[in-house]
CSV table of C-alpha atoms (C1' of nucleotides) in Angstrom, one decimal:
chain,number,residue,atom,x,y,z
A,51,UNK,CA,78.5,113.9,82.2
A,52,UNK,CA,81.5,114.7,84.0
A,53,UNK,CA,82.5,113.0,87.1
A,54,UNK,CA,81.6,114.9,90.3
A,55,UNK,CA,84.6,116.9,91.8
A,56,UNK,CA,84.7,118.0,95.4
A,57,UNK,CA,87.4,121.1,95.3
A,58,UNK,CA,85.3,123.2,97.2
A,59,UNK,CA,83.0,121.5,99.4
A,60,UNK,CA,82.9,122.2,102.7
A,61,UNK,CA,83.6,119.1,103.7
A,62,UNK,CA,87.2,118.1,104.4
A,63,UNK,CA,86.3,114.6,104.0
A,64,UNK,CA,85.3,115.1,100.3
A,65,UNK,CA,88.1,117.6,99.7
A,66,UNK,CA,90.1,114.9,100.8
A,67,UNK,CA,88.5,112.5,99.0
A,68,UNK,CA,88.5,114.9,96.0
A,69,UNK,CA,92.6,114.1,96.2
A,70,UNK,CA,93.2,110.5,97.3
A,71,UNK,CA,90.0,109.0,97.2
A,72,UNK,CA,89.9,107.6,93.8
A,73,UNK,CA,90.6,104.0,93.1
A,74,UNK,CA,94.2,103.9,92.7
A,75,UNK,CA,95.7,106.9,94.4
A,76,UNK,CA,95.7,105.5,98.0
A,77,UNK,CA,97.1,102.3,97.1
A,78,UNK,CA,99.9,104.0,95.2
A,79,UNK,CA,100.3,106.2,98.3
A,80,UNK,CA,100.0,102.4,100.1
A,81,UNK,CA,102.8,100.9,97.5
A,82,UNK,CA,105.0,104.6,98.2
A,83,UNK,CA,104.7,103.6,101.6
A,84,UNK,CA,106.3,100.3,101.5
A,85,UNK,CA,109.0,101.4,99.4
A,86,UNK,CA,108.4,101.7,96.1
A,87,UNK,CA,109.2,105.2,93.9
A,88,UNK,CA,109.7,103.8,91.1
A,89,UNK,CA,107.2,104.1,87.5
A,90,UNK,CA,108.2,101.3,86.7
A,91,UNK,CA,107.7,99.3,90.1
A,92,UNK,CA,104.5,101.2,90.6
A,93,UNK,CA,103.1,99.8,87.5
A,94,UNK,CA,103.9,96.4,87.7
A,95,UNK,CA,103.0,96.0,91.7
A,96,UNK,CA,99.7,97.2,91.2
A,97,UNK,CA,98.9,96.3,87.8
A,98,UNK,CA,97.7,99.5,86.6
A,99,UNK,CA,97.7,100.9,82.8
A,100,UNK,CA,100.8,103.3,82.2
A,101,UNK,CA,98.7,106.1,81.2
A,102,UNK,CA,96.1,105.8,84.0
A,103,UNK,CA,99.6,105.7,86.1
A,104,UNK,CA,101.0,108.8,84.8
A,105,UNK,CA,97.7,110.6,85.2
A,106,UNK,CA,97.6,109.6,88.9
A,107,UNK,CA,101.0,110.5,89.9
A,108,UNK,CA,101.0,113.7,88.2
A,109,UNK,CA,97.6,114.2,90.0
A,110,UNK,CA,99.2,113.6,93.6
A,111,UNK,CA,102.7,115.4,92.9
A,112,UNK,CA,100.0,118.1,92.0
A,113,UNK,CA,98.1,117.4,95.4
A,114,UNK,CA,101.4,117.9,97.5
A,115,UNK,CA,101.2,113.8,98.0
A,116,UNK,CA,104.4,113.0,95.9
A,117,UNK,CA,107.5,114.9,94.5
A,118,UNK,CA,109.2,114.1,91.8
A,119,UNK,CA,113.0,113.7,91.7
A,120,UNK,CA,115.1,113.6,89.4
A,121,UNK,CA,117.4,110.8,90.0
A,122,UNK,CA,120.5,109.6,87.8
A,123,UNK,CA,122.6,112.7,86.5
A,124,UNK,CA,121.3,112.7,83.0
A,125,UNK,CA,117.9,113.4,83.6
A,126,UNK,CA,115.1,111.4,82.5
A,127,UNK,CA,115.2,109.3,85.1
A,128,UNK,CA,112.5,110.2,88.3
A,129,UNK,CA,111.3,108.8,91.6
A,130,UNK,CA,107.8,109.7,93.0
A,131,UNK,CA,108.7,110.2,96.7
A,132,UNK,CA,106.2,110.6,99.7
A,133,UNK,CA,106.0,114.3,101.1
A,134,UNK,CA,105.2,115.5,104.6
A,135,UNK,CA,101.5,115.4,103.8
A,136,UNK,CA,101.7,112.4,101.8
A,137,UNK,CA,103.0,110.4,104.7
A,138,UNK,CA,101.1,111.9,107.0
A,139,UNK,CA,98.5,109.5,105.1
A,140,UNK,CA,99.4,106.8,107.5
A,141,UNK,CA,97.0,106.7,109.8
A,142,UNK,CA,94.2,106.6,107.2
A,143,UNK,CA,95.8,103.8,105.2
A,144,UNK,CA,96.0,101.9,108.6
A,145,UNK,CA,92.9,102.1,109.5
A,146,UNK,CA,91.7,101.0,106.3
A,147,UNK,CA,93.8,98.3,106.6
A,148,UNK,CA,92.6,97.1,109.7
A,149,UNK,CA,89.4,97.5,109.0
A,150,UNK,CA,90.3,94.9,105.3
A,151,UNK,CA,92.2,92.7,107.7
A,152,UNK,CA,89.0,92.5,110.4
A,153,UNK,CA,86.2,92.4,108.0
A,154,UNK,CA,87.6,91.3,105.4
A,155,UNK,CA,90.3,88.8,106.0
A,156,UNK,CA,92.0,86.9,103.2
A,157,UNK,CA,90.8,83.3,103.9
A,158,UNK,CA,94.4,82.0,103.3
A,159,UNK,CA,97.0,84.4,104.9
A,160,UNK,CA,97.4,86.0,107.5
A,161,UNK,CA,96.5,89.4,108.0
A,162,UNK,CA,99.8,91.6,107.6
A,163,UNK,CA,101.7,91.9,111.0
A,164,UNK,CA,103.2,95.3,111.3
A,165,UNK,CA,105.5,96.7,114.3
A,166,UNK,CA,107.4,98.7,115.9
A,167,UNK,CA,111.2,99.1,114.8
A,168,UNK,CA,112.0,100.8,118.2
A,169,UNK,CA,110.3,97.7,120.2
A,170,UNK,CA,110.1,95.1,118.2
A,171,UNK,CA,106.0,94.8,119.2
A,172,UNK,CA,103.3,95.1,116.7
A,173,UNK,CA,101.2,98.3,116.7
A,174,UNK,CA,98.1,99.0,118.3
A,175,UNK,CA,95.0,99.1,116.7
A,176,UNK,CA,94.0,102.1,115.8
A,177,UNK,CA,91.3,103.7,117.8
A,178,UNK,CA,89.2,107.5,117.6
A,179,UNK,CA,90.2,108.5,121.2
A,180,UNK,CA,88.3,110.9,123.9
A,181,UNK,CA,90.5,113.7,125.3
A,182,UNK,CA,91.7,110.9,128.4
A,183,UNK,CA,92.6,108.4,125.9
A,184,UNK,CA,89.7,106.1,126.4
A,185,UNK,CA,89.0,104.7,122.8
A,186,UNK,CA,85.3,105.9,121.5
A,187,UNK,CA,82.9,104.9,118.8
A,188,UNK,CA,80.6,107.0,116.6
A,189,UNK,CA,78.0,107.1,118.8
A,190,UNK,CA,80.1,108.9,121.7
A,191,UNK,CA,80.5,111.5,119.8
A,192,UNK,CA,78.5,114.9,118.9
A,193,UNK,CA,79.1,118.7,117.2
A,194,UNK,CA,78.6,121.2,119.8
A,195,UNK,CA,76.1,123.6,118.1
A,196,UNK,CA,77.8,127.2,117.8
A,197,UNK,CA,74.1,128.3,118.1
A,198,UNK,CA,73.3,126.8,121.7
A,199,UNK,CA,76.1,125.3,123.3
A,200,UNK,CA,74.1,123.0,125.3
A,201,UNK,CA,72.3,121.3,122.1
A,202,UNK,CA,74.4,117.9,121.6
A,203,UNK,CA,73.5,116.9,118.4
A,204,UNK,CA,74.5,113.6,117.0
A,205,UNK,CA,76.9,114.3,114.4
A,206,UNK,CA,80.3,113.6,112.8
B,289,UNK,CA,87.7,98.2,79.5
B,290,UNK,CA,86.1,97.3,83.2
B,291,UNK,CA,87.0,99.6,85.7
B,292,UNK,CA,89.7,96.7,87.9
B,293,UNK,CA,88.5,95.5,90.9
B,294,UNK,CA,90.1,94.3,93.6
B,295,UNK,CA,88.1,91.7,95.1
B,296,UNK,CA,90.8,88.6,95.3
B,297,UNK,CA,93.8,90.9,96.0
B,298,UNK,CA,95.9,89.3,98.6
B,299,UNK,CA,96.0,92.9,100.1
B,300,UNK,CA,93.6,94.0,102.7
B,301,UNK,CA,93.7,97.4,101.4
B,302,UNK,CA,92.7,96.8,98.0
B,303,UNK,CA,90.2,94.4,99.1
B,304,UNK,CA,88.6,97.4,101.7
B,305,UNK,CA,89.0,100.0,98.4
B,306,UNK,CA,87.1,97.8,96.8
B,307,UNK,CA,83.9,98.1,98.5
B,308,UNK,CA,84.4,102.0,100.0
B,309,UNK,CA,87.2,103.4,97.6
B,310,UNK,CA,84.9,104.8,95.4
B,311,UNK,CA,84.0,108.7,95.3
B,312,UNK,CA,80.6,108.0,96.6
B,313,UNK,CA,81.0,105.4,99.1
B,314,UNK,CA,82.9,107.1,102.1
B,315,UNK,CA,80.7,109.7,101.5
B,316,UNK,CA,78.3,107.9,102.0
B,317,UNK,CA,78.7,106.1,105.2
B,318,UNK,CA,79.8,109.7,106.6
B,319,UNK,CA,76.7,111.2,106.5
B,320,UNK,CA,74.9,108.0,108.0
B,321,UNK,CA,77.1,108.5,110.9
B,322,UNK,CA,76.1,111.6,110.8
B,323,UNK,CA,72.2,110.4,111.2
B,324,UNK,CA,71.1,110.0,107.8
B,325,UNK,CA,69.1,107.2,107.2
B,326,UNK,CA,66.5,108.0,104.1
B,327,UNK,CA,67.7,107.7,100.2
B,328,UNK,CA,65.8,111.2,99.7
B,329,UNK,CA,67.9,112.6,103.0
B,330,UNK,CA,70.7,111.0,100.9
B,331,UNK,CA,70.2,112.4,97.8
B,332,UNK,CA,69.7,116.0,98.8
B,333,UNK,CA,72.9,116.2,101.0
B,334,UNK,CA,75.6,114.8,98.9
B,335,UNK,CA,73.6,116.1,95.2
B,336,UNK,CA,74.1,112.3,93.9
B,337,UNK,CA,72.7,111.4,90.9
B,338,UNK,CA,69.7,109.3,91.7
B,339,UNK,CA,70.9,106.1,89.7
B,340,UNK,CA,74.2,106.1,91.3
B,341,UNK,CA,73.2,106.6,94.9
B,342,UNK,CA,70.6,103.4,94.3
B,343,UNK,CA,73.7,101.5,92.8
B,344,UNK,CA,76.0,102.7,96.1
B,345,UNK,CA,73.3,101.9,98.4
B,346,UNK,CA,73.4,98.4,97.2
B,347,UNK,CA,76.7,98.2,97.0
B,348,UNK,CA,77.3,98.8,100.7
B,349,UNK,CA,74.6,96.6,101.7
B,350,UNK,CA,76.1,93.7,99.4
B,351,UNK,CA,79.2,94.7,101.2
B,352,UNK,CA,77.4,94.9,104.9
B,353,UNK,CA,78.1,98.5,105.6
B,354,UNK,CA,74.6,98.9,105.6
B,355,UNK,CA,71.4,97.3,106.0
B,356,UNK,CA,67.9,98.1,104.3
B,357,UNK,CA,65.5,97.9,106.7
B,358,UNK,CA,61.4,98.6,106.1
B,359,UNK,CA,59.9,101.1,108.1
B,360,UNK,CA,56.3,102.6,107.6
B,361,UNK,CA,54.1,99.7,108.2
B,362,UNK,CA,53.0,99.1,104.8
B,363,UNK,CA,56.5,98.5,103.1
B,364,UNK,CA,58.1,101.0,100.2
B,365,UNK,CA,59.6,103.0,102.6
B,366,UNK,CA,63.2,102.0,103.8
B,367,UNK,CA,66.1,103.4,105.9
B,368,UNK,CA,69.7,102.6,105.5
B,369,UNK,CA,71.4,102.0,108.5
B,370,UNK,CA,75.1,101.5,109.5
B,371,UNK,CA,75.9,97.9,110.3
B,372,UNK,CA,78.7,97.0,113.0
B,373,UNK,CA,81.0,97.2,109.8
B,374,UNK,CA,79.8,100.8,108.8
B,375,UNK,CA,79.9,102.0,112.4
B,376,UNK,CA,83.8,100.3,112.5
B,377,UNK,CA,84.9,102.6,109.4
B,378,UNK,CA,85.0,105.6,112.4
B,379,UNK,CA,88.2,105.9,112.5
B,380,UNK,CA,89.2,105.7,108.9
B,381,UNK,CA,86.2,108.5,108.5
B,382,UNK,CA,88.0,110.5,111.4
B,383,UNK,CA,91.6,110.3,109.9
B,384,UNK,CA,90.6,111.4,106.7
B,385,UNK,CA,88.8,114.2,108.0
B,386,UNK,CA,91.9,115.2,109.8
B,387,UNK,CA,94.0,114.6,107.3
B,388,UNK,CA,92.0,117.3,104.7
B,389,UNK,CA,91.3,119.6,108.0
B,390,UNK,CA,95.3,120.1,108.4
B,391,UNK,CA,96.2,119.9,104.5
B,392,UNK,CA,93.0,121.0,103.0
B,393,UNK,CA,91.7,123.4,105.6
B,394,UNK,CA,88.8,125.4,104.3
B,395,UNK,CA,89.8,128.4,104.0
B,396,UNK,CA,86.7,130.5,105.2
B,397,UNK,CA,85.6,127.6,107.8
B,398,UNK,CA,87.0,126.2,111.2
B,399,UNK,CA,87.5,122.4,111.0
B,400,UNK,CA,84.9,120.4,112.4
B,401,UNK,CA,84.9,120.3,116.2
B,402,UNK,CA,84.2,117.0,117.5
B,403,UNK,CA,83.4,115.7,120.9
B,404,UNK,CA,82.8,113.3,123.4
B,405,UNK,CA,79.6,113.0,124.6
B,406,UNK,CA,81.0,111.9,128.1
B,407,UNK,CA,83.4,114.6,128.5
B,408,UNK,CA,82.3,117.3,126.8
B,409,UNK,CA,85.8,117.1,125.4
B,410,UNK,CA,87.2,117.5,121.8
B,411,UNK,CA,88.7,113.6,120.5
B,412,UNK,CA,92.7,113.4,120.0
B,413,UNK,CA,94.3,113.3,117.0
B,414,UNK,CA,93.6,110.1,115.8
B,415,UNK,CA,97.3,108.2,114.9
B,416,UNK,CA,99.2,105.4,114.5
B,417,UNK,CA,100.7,104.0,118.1
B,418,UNK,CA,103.5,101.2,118.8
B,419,UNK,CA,102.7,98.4,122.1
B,420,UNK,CA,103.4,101.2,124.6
B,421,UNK,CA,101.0,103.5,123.2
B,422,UNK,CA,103.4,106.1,121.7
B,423,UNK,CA,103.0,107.8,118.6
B,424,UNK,CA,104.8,106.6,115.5
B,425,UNK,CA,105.2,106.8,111.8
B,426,UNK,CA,105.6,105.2,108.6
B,427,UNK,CA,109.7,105.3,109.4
B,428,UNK,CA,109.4,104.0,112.5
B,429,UNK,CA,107.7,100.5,111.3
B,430,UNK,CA,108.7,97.0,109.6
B,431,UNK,CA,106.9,94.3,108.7
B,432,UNK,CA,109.2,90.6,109.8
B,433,UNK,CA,110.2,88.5,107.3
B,434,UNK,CA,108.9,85.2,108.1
B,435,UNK,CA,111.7,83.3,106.3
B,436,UNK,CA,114.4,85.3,108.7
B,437,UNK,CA,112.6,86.9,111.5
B,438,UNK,CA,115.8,89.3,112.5
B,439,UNK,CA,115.2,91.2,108.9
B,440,UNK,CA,113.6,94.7,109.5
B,441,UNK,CA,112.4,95.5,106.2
B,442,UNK,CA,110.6,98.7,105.5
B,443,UNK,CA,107.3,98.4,104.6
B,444,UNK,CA,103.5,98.6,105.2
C,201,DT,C1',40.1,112.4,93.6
C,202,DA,C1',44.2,115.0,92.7
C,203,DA,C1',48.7,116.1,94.0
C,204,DT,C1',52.9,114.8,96.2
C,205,DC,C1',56.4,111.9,98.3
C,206,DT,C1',59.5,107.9,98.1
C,207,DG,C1',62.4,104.9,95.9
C,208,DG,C1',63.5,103.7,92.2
C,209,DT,C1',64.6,102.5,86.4
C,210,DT,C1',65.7,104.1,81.6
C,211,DT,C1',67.8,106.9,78.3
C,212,DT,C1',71.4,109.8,76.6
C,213,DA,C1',75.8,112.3,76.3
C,214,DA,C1',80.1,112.9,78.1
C,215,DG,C1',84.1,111.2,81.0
C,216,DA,C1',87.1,107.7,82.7
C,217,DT,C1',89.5,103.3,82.1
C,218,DG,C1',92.2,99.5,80.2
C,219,DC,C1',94.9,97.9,76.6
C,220,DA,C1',98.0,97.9,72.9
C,221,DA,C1',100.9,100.4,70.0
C,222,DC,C1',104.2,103.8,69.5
C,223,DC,C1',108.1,107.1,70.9
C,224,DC,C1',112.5,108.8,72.3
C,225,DA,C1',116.5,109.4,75.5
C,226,DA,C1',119.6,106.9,78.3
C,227,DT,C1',121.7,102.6,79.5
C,228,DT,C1',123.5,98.0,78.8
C,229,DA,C1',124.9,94.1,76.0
C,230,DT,C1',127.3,92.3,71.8
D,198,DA,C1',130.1,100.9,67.2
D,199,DT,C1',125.8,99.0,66.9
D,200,DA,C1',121.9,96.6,68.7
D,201,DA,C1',118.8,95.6,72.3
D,202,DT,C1',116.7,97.0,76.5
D,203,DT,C1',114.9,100.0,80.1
D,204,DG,C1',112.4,104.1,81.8
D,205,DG,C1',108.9,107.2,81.4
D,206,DG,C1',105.8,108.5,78.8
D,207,DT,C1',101.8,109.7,74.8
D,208,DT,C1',98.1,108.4,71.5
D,209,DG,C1',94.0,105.9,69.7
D,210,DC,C1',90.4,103.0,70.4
D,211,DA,C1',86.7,100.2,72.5
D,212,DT,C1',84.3,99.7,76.6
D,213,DC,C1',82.5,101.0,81.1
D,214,DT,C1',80.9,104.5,84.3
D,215,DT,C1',78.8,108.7,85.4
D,216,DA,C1',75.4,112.8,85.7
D,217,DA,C1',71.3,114.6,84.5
D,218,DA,C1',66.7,114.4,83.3
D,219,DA,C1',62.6,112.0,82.2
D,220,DC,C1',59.6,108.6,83.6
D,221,DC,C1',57.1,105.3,86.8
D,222,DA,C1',54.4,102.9,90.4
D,223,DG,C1',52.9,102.4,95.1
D,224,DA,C1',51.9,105.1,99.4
D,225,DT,C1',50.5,109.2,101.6
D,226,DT,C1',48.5,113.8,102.1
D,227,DA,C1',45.5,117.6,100.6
DNA sequence: TAATCTGGTTTTAAGATGCAACCCAATTAT
DNA sequence: ATAATTGGGTTGCATCTTAAAACCAGATTA
């Protein structure tokens, strides 16, 4: 049977899961972040099969994720650039990777040290924050009930 | 061939794909946090075949996302609860979901609202911030090259 | 005692993936 | 000028994964 798609759930997280949460689409977004736009470079950073790499790509120029350009005056040449939505990806691979680099940590190597440019310092940790700034956790949160505004059911 | 698998990448990412970057997974550990504890509660919600949620479950608990613990005295029945490591995917969770609210918005449906139990207040935009505690974004961050540590090479 | 609930496993068909081979236009080397 | 290489794909095939439905066994409820 056919993989389950989540177009038109009601849930932003699976509609955003529908478009980047497959097993190579965020670290392409990850590898487009560093740098790379590239077919070529794409496929031989992360090691994935051309056509599975084709399929992806058009999948997130589709998405809004990448555009294509065509580079070199001839045609036939491209580069798969970031977009405004696609970078705004950021925070999500972040936290992701903090969450690797904390769990998870390579037993060898350091986990990856990313700053600043403007200071020079390494960036926070990434943090859900209440409206005064002061970092929360899952269970400081709740939905207010549209019902009864009073009701403050656990939720996220 | 075997779906690849990321296990021994030297990239945090890939490793943290690897054991939530399925379509199920984050799904998954979304509507825990939401409360859901019971493989039937499970089921129902997300409309997950049966075999695969069994195979997901474990997964995650291989992983330590979750733990299977007995409840009902006499054993066979079970609740899956969020670990510290679950509970610490919040703010990937939360960035996603804001992600697909502002570039997936239902279109019939106002985005989640999501507060703080303390404050009654709705959480901030969850994002990326340098040592002072400013916003940035991809373009504003370098990783230093060890070998010369005045490069500022673009990258995440 | 029968029916139901819970948490699964098995079977089957259809999709998705990885790999290798092939293709063609543009570029580079000889 | 011709040959070799690069970039960006497509195609076919074998294998793996998935969805759905049937089935199952131990508790619980009627």
């Amino acid at each position: 049977m056919a993989r389950k798609r989540f177009d038109d759930s009601n849930c932003s997280v699976a509609r955003a899961l529908n478009q980047v949460g497959d097993w190579w689409s965020l670290l392409i977004v990850l590898h487009a972040m560093y740098g790379t736009r590239r077919f070529v470079d794409f496929q031989q950073e992360l090691g994935i099969a051309k056509n599975i790499l084709c399929d992806r790509l058009a999948r997130l120029v589709d998405n809004g994720v990448l555009k294509k350009v065509e580079v070199g005056e001839h045609g036939s040449r491209f580069e798969y650039r970031l977009t405004e939505k696609g970078r705004d990806l950021f925070p999500v691979v972040i936290a992701l990777r903090q969450w690797g680099d904390k769990w998870n940590p390579a037993p060898d190597e350091a986990p990856l040290d990313l700053r600043d440019r403007a200071t020079g310092q390494p960036v926070q940790t990434i943090q859900v924050r209440n409206a005064d700034g002061e970092p929360i956790t899952v269970r400081d949160v709740f939905v207010p009930d549209a019902s009864s505004p009073g009701s403050k059911k656990d939720s996220v």
